[in-house]
């Protein structure tokens, strides 16, 4: 699939592809959608760690949210998928209010499989502190696995006890939990 060319980050709002995706989001809003999941959010501009991607998403969020607020009192929900560790994903909070929390799952999986989890809360808490440095009120969209990863049950060796514990931690930890189909 070819990349869309949004042009330079300073003028992306004037590009035809950008106007088209904002219009498409508007059509979904008209159909009653109140949230959007944004796949591969770090891949809009080629430098995954550059300032361009957060700037793009900040503009997109602002433009789509303005359209949403024409008919709603609250803000639209947007969650970005950034398949990276917390350090590399965190800058995208400059542009989006919520990101899928891959480091949460990777940390939980490793602690459950090793049987040593005494540092789990402190480690996950450090992710939250990191995110808040980029966006006040940053939403960690916690999850176990997703369509880009091995399923949680496989990662946990099919162990029913570890799977139940993973689900319990997911549903009781801070953040907004997502349950992938079948988990």
XYZ file of C-alpha atoms in Angstrom:
183
model
C 0.000 0.000 0.000
C 1.522 3.352 -0.938
C 2.170 6.017 1.671
C 0.050 9.140 1.677
C 1.996 12.332 1.094
C 0.907 14.945 3.608
C 3.753 17.270 2.666
C 5.913 19.138 5.133
C 4.718 19.050 8.716
C 4.254 22.822 8.713
C 1.695 22.639 5.900
C 0.136 19.164 6.170
C -3.309 20.659 6.838
C -3.346 22.053 3.287
C -2.695 18.678 1.628
C -5.479 16.820 -0.165
C -4.781 13.538 1.695
C -5.042 15.264 5.070
C -8.288 17.008 4.166
C -9.640 13.661 2.934
C -8.909 11.795 6.179
C -10.380 14.596 8.292
C -13.494 14.516 6.075
C -13.641 10.733 6.464
C -13.477 11.090 10.249
C -16.320 13.607 9.986
C -18.444 11.068 8.121
C -17.836 8.534 10.909
C -18.793 11.149 13.494
C -22.020 11.741 11.552
C -22.728 8.009 11.855
C -22.411 8.190 15.653
C -18.814 7.143 16.240
C -17.332 8.751 19.348
C -13.823 7.355 19.136
C -11.131 6.403 16.653
C -8.331 3.838 16.812
C -5.308 5.001 14.834
C -3.137 2.177 13.538
C 0.645 2.492 13.179
C 0.616 6.074 14.484
C 4.397 6.399 14.478
C 4.580 5.900 10.708
C 3.037 9.094 9.298
C 6.454 10.651 8.694
C 9.509 8.441 8.199
C 11.442 9.569 11.289
C 9.611 7.605 13.982
C 11.295 9.579 16.761
C 11.123 13.007 15.125
C 8.789 15.848 16.053
C 6.727 15.482 12.861
C 4.482 12.595 13.945
C 3.369 14.148 17.259
C 2.760 17.470 15.463
C 0.687 15.736 12.784
C -1.437 13.895 15.345
C -1.926 17.041 17.433
C -3.297 18.806 14.362
C -5.448 15.841 13.387
C -6.832 15.490 16.899
C -7.611 19.202 17.128
C -9.309 19.286 13.719
C -11.372 16.135 14.219
C -12.239 17.084 17.793
C -13.442 20.513 16.614
C -15.730 18.723 14.147
C -16.928 16.359 16.895
C -17.597 19.220 19.314
C -20.006 20.792 16.817
C -22.531 18.196 18.007
C -21.118 16.934 21.324
C -20.280 18.539 24.661
C -17.264 16.322 25.340
C -14.110 15.472 23.385
C -13.733 12.668 20.885
C -11.731 9.669 22.059
C -8.659 8.751 20.029
C -6.208 5.987 20.782
C -3.017 5.493 18.817
C -1.219 2.240 18.224
C 2.527 2.757 18.645
C 4.200 -0.649 18.696
C 7.216 0.501 20.707
C 8.423 0.541 24.270
C 7.314 3.288 26.650
C 10.381 5.470 26.007
C 9.803 5.522 22.258
C 6.000 5.726 22.370
C 5.742 8.521 24.953
C 6.434 11.479 22.597
C 3.273 10.611 20.641
C 1.281 11.774 23.688
C 2.118 15.280 22.482
C -0.389 14.609 19.729
C -2.852 12.042 21.050
C -4.674 11.684 24.371
C -4.386 7.876 24.507
C -1.899 5.259 23.320
C -1.952 1.490 23.528
C 0.315 0.477 26.369
C 2.608 -2.183 24.909
C 5.165 -1.842 27.714
C 2.448 -2.676 30.253
C 1.829 -6.039 28.597
C 5.486 -6.807 27.956
C 6.309 -6.093 31.606
C 3.339 -8.090 32.901
C 4.123 -11.053 30.617
C 7.771 -11.097 31.680
C 6.921 -10.899 35.394
C 4.267 -13.619 35.164
C 6.555 -15.948 33.222
C 9.504 -15.387 35.556
C 7.440 -15.639 38.738
C 9.091 -12.462 40.010
C 6.881 -9.409 39.990
C 7.869 -7.370 43.011
C 8.879 -4.439 40.791
C 5.816 -4.554 38.519
C 3.906 -1.669 40.119
C 6.962 0.580 40.262
C 7.887 -0.216 36.657
C 4.395 0.427 35.308
C 4.153 3.534 37.489
C 7.313 4.862 35.855
C 5.598 4.579 32.455
C 2.705 6.706 33.725
C 5.126 9.342 35.026
C 6.900 9.369 31.667
C 3.623 9.822 29.748
C 2.434 12.630 32.002
C 5.618 14.489 31.079
C 4.307 14.674 27.521
C 0.588 15.166 28.197
C -1.277 15.988 31.361
C -4.026 13.404 31.722
C -2.355 10.967 29.302
C -4.489 7.838 28.963
C -2.657 4.524 29.006
C -4.799 2.133 26.987
C -3.719 -1.066 28.712
C -3.981 -4.358 26.860
C -2.587 -7.822 26.707
C -2.003 -8.846 23.095
C -3.318 -7.497 19.809
C -3.360 -8.425 16.132
C 0.353 -7.579 15.722
C 1.549 -9.851 18.516
C 1.483 -13.438 19.670
C -1.675 -14.057 21.682
C -1.411 -13.648 25.450
C -2.304 -17.274 26.157
C 0.568 -18.445 23.963
C 2.982 -15.973 25.554
C 1.971 -17.306 28.968
C 2.556 -20.913 27.945
C -1.145 -21.752 28.039
C -1.022 -21.667 31.841
C -4.589 -21.021 33.051
C -3.454 -19.498 36.356
C -1.155 -17.000 34.666
C -3.855 -16.151 32.120
C -6.385 -15.438 34.889
C -3.852 -13.338 36.773
C -3.000 -11.391 33.609
C -6.699 -10.671 33.049
C -7.170 -9.613 36.676
C -4.197 -7.245 36.522
C -5.368 -5.808 33.189
C -8.843 -5.089 34.510
C -7.760 -3.638 37.857
C -4.636 -1.657 36.944
C -4.792 2.050 36.216
C -5.491 2.965 32.611
C -8.302 2.126 30.231
C -8.246 -1.633 29.581
C -8.834 -3.127 26.163
C -9.764 -6.777 25.742
C -8.722 -8.169 22.382
C -11.106 -10.611 20.760
C -11.122 -13.963 22.504
C -8.907 -13.060 25.455
